[in-house]
PDB file of C-alpha atoms and ligand atoms in Angstrom:
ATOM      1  CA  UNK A1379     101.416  88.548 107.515  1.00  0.00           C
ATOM      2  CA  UNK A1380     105.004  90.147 106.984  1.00  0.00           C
ATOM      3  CA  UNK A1381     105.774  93.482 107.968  1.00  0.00           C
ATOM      4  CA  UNK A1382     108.921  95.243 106.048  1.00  0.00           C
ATOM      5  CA  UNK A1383     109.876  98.174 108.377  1.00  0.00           C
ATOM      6  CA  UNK A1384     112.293 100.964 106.616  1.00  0.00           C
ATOM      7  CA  UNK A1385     115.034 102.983 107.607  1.00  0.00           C
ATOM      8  CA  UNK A1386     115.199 106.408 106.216  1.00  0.00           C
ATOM      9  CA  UNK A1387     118.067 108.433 105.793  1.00  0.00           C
ATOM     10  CA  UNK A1388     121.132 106.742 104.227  1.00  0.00           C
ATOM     11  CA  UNK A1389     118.794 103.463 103.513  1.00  0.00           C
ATOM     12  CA  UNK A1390     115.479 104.993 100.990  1.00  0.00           C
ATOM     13  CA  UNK A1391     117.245 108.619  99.811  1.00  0.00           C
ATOM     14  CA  UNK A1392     120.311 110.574 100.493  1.00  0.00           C
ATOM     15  CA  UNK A1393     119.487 114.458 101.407  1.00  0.00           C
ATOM     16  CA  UNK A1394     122.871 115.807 100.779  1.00  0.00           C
ATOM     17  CA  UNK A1395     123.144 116.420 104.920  1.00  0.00           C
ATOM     18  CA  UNK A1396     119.712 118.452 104.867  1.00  0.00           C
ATOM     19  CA  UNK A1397     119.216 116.730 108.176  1.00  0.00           C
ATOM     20  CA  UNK A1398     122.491 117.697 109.555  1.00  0.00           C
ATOM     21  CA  UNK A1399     122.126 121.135 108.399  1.00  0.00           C
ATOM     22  CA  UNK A1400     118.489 122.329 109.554  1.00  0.00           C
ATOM     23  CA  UNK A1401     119.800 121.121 113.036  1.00  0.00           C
ATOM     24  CA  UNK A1402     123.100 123.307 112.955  1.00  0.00           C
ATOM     25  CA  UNK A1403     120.722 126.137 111.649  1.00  0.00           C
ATOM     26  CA  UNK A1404     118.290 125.733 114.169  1.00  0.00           C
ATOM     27  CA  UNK A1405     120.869 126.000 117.071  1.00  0.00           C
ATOM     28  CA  UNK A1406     122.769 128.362 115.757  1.00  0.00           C
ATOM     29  CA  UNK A1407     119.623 130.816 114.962  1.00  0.00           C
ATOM     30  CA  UNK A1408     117.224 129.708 118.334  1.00  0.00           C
ATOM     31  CA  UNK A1409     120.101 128.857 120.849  1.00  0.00           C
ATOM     32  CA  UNK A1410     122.680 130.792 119.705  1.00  0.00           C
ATOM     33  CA  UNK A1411     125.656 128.087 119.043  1.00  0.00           C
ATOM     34  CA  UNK A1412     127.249 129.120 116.077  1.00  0.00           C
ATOM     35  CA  UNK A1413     128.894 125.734 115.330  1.00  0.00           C
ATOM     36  CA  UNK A1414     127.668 122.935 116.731  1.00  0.00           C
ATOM     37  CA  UNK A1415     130.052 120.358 118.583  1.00  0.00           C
ATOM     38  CA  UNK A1416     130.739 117.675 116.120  1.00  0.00           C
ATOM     39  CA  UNK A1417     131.127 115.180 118.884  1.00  0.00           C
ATOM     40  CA  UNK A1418     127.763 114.553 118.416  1.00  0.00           C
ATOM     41  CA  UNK A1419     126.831 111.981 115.735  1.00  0.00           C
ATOM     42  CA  UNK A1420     124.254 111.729 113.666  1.00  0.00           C
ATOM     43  CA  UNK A1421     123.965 108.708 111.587  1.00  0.00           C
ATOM     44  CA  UNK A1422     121.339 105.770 112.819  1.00  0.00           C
ATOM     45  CA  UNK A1423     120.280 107.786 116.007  1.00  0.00           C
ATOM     46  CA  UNK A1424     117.273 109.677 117.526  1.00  0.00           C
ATOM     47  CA  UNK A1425     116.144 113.527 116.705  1.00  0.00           C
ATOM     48  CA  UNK A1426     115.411 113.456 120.252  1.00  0.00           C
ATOM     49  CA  UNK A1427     118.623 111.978 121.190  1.00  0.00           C
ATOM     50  CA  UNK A1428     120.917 114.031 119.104  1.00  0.00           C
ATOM     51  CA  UNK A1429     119.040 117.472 120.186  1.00  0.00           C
ATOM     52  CA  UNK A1430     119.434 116.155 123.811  1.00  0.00           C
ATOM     53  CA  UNK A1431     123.330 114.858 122.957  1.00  0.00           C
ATOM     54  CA  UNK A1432     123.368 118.918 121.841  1.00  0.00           C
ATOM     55  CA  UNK A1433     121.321 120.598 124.734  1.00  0.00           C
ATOM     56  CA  UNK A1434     124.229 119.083 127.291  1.00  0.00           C
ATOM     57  CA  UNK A1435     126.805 119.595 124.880  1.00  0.00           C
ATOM     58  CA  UNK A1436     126.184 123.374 124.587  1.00  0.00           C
ATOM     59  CA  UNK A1437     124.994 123.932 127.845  1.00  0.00           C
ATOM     60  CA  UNK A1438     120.890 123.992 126.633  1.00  0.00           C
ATOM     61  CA  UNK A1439     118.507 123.295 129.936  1.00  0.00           C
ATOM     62  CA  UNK A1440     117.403 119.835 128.425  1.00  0.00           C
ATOM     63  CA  UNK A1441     113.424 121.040 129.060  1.00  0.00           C
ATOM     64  CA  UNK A1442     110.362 119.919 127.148  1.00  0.00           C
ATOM     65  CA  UNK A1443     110.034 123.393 126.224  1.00  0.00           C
ATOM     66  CA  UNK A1444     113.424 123.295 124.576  1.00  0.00           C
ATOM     67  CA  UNK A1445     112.858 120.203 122.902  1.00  0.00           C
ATOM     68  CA  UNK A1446     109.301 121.433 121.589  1.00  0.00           C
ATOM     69  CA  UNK A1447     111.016 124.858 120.558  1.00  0.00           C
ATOM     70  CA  UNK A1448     113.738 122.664 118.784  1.00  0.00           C
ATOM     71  CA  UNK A1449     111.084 120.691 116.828  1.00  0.00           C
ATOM     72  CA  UNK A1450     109.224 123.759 115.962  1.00  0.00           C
ATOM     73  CA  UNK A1451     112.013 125.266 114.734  1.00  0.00           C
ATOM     74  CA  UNK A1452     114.022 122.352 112.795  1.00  0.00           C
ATOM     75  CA  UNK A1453     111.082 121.719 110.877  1.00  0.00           C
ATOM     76  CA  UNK A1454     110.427 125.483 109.408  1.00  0.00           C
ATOM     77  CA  UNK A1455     113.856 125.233 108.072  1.00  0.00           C
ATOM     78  CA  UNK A1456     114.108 121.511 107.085  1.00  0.00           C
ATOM     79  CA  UNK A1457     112.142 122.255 104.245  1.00  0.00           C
ATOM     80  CA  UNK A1458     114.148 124.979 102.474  1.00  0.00           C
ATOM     81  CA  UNK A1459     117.459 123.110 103.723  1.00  0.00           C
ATOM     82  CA  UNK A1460     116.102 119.933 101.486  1.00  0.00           C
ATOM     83  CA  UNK A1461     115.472 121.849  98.156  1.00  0.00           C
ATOM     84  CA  UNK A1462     119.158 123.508  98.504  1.00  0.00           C
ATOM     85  CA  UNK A1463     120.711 120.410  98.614  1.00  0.00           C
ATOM     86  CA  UNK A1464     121.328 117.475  95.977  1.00  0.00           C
ATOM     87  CA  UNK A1465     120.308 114.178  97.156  1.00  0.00           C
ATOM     88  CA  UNK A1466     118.584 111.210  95.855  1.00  0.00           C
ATOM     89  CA  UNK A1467     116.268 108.489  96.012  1.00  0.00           C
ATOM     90  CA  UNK A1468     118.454 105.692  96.363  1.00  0.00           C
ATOM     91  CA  UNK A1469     119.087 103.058  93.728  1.00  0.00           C
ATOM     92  CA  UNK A1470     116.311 100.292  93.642  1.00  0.00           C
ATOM     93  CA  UNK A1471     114.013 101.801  96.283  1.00  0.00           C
ATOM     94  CA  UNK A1472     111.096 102.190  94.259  1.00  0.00           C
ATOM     95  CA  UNK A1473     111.163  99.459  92.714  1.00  0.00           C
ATOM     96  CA  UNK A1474     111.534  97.540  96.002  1.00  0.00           C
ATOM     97  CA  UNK A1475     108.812  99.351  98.033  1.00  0.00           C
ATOM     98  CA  UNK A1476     106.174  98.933  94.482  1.00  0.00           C
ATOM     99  CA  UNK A1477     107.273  95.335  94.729  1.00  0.00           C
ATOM    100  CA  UNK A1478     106.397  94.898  98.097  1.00  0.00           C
ATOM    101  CA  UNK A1479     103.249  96.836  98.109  1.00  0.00           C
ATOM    102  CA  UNK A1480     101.911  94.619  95.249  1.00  0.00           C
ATOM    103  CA  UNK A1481     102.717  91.425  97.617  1.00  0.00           C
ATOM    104  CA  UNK A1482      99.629  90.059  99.702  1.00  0.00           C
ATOM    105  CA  UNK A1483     100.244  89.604 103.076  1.00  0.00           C
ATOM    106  CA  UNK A1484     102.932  92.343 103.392  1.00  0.00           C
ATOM    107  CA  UNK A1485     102.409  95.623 105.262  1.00  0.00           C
ATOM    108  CA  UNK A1486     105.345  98.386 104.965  1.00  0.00           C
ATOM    109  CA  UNK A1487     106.214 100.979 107.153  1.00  0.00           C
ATOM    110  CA  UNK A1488     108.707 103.188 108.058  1.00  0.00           C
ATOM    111  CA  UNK A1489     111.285 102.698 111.625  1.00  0.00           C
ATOM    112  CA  UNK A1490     112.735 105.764 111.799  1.00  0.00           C
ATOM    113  CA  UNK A1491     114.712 108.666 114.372  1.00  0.00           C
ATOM    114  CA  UNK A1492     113.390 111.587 112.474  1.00  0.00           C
ATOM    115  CA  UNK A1493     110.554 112.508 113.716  1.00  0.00           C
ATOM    116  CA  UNK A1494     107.201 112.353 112.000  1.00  0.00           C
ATOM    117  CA  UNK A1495     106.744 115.339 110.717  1.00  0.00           C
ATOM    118  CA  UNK A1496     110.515 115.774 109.893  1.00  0.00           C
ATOM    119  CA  UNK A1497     110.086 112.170 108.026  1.00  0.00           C
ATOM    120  CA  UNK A1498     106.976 113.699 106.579  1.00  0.00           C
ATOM    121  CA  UNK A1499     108.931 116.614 104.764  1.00  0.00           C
ATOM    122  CA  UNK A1500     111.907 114.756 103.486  1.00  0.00           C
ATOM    123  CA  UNK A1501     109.965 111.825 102.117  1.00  0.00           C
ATOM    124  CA  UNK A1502     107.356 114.094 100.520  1.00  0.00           C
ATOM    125  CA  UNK A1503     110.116 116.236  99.145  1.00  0.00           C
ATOM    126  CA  UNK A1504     111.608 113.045  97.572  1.00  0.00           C
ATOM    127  CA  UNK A1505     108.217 111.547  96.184  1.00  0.00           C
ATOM    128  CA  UNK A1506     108.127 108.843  98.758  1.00  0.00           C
ATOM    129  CA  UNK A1507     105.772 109.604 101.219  1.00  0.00           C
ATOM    130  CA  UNK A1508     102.318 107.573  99.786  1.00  0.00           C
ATOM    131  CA  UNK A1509     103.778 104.634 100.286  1.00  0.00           C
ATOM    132  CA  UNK A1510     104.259 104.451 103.753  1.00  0.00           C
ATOM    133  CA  UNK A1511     101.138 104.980 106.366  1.00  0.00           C
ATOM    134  CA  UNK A1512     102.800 104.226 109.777  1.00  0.00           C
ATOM    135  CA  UNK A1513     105.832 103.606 111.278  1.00  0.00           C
ATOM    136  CA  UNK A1514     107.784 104.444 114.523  1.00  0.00           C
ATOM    137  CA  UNK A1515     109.484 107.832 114.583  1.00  0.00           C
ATOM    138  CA  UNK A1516     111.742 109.854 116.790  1.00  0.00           C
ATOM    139  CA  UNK A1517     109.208 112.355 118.855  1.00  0.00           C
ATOM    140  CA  UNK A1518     109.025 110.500 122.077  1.00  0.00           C
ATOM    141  CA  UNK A1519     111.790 108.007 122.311  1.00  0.00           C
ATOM    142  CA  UNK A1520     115.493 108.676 122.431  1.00  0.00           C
ATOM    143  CA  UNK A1521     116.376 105.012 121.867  1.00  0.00           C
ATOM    144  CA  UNK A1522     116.155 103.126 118.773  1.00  0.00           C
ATOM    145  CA  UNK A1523     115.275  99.898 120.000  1.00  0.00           C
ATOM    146  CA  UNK A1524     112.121 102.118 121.758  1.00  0.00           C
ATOM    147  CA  UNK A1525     111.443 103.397 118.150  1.00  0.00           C
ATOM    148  CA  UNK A1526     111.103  99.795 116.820  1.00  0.00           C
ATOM    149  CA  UNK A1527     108.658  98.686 119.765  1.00  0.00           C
ATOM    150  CA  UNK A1528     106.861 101.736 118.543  1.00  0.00           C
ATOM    151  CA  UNK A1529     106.594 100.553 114.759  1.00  0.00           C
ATOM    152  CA  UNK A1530     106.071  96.742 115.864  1.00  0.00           C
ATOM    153  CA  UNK A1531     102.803  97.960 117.951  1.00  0.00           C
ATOM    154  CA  UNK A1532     101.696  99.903 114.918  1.00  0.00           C
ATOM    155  CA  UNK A1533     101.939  97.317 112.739  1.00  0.00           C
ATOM    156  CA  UNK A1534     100.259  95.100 115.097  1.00  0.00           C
ATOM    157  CA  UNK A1535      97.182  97.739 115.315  1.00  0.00           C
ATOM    158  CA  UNK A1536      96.670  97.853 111.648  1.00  0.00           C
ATOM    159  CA  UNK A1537      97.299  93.958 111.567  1.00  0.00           C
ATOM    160  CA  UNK A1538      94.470  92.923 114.610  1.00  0.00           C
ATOM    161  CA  UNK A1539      91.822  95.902 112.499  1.00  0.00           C
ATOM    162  CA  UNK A1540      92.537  94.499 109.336  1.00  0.00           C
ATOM    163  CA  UNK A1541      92.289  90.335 110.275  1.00  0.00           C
ATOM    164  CA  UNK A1542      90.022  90.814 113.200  1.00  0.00           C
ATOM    165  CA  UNK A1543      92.509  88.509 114.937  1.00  0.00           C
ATOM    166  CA  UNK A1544      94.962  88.738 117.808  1.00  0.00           C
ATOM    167  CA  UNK A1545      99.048  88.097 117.818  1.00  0.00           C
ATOM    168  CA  UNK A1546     100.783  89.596 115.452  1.00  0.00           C
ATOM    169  CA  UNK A1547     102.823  89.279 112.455  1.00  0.00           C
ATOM    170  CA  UNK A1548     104.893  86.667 111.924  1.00  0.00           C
ATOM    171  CA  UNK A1549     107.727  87.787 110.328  1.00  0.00           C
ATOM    172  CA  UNK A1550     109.140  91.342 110.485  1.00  0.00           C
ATOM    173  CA  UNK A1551     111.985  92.407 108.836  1.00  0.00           C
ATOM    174  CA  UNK A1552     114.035  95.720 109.277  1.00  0.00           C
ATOM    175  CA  UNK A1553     115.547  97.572 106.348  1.00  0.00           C
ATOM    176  CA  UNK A1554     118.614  99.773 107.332  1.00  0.00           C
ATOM    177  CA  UNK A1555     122.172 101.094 106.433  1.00  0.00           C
ATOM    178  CA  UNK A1556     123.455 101.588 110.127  1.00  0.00           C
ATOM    179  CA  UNK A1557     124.682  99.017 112.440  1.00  0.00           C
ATOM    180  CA  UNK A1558     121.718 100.793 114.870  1.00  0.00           C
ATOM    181  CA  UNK A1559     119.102  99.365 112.494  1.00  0.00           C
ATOM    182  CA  UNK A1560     120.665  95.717 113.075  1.00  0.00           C
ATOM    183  CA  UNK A1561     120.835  96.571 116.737  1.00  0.00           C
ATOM    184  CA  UNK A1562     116.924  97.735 117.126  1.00  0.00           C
ATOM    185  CA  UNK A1563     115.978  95.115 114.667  1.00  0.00           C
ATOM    186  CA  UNK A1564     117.469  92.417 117.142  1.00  0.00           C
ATOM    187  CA  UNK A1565     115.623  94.265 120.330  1.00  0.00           C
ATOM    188  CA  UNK A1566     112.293  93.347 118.711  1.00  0.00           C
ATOM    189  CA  UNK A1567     113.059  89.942 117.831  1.00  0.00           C
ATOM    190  CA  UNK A1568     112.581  91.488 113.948  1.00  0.00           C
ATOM    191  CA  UNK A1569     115.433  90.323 111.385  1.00  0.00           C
ATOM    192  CA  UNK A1570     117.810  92.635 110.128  1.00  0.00           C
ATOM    193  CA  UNK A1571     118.951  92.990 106.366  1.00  0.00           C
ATOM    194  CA  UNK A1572     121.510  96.044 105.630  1.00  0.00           C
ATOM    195  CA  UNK A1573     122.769  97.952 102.747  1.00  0.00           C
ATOM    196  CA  UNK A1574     125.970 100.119 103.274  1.00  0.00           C
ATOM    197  CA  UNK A1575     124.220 102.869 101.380  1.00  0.00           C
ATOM    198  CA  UNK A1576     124.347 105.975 104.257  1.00  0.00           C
ATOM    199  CA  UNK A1577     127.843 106.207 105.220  1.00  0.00           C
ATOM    200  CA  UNK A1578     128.653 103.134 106.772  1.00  0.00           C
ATOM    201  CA  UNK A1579     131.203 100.435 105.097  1.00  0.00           C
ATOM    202  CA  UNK A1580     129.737  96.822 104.534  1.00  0.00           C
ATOM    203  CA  UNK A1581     132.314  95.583 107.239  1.00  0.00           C
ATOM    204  CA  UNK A1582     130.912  97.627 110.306  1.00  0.00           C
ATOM    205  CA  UNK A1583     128.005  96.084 109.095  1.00  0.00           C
ATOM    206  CA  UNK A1584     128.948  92.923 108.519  1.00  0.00           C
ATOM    207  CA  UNK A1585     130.064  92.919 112.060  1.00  0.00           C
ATOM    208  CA  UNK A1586     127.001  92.686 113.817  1.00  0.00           C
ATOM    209  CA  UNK A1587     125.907  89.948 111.316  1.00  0.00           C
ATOM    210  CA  UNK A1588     122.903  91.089 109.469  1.00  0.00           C
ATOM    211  CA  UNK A1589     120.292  88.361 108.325  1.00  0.00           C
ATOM    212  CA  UNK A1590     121.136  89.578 104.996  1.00  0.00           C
ATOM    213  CA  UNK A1591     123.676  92.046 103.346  1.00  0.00           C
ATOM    214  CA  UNK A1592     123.055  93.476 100.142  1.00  0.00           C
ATOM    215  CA  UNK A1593     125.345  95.912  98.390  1.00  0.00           C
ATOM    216  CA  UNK A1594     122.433  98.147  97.733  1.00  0.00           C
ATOM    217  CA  UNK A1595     118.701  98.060  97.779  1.00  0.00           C
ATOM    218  CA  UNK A1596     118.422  97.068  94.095  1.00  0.00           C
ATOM    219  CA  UNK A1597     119.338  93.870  95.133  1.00  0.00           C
ATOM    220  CA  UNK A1598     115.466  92.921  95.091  1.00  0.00           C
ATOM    221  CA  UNK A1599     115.572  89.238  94.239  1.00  0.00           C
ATOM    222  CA  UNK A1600     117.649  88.576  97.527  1.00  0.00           C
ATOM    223  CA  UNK A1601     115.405  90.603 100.217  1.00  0.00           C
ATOM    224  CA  UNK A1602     112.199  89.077  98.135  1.00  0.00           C
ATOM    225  CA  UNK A1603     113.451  85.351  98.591  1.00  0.00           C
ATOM    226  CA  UNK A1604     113.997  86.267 102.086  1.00  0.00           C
ATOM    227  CA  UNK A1605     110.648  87.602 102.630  1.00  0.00           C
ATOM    228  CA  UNK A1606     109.131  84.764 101.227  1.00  0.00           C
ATOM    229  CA  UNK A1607     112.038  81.608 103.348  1.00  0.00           C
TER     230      UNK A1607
HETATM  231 MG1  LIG B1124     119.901 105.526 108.311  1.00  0.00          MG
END
């Protein structure tokens, strides 16, 4: 059994900063910052970690109350923020994830900082939702290595129901475009292939030496032969 964990912003669609947005929104209208500090970034990280990274940074008691407020919040006006904004499915990602699905012996999921309902909205929004029925997500942990133990022990779960056996899979791969997806990959013994398809360049990536490095995610033959090495 192989389990194909993805990535979700800059890796399956683009949302034209929706993320980014509904978060500036949601400070600016609940905790009154009217800009918020741009020293906090975004890309390959936490909800929880970038609301806490903006609690501090505008002077926000870091509660659970505030973070539960912020989540309440965020997602009212994450929906609205996505349909104002162009963004995309990226290039090949259907294909990929219809390819996989079809594959016996390979379970896909989804390793992800949004959290689950805010990976809920922008993957239905996008179409891509069905194909995906667990995954790790950004309510509870801060850290993205945290996040992959998460989706590892789901998969597991599904994997022990399904073959009535213990262990667990024995190959899982992780599907990102930031050189945190290599990073969390690597903290769960998982492998790591990349596509510089968010905002990062193919060198930063290249840097922290990726199994595998595609240009973008149409590059199905390549992560298919690796699946099956
Ligand atoms: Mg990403």
């Amino acid at each position: 059994m192989k389990v194909v964990l993805f990535d979700i912003d800059g890796t399956l669609i683009l949302t034209g900063g929706a993320g980014n947005r509904a978060f500036a929104k949601t400070f600016a209208d609940v905790f009154g910052v009217p800009q918020i500090s741009s020293n906090v970034s975004f890309a390959g990280r936490s909800d929880k970690a970038i609301s806490h990274d903006l609690f501090r940074a505008h002077g926000i008691p870091e509660t659970p109350e505030n973070w539960a407020t912020f989540q309440r919040e965020y997602l009212v006006r994450l929906g609205p923020t996505l349909a104002s904004l162009a963004g995309e499915v990226l290039p090949g990602v259907v294909e990929l994830v219809e390819k996989l699905q079809a594959l016996d012996g390979v379970d896909i999921g989804l390793l992800t900082g949004n959290i689950r309902a805010g990976a809920e909205q922008k993957l239905t929004h996008y179409g891509l939702w069905q194909y995906f029925e667990f995954g790790g997500f950004g309510d509870r942990q801060t850290e993205r290595a945290e996040i992959a133990r998460e989706a590892v022990a789901a998969a597991r779960e599904r994997w022990s129901a399904k073959s009535q056996a213990n262990g667990g899979p024995d190959r899982i791969v992780v599907i990102g475009d930031t050189e945190h997806d290599i990073r969390c990959a690597r903290a769960v013994g998982a492998y790591a292939v990349a596509a510089p398809t968010g905002h990062t360049p193919s060198e930063v990536l290249a840097k922290e030496n990726p199994d595998l490095l595609v240009n973008t995610l149409e590059d199905h033959a390549a992560i298919l032969e690796y699946l099956a090495a």
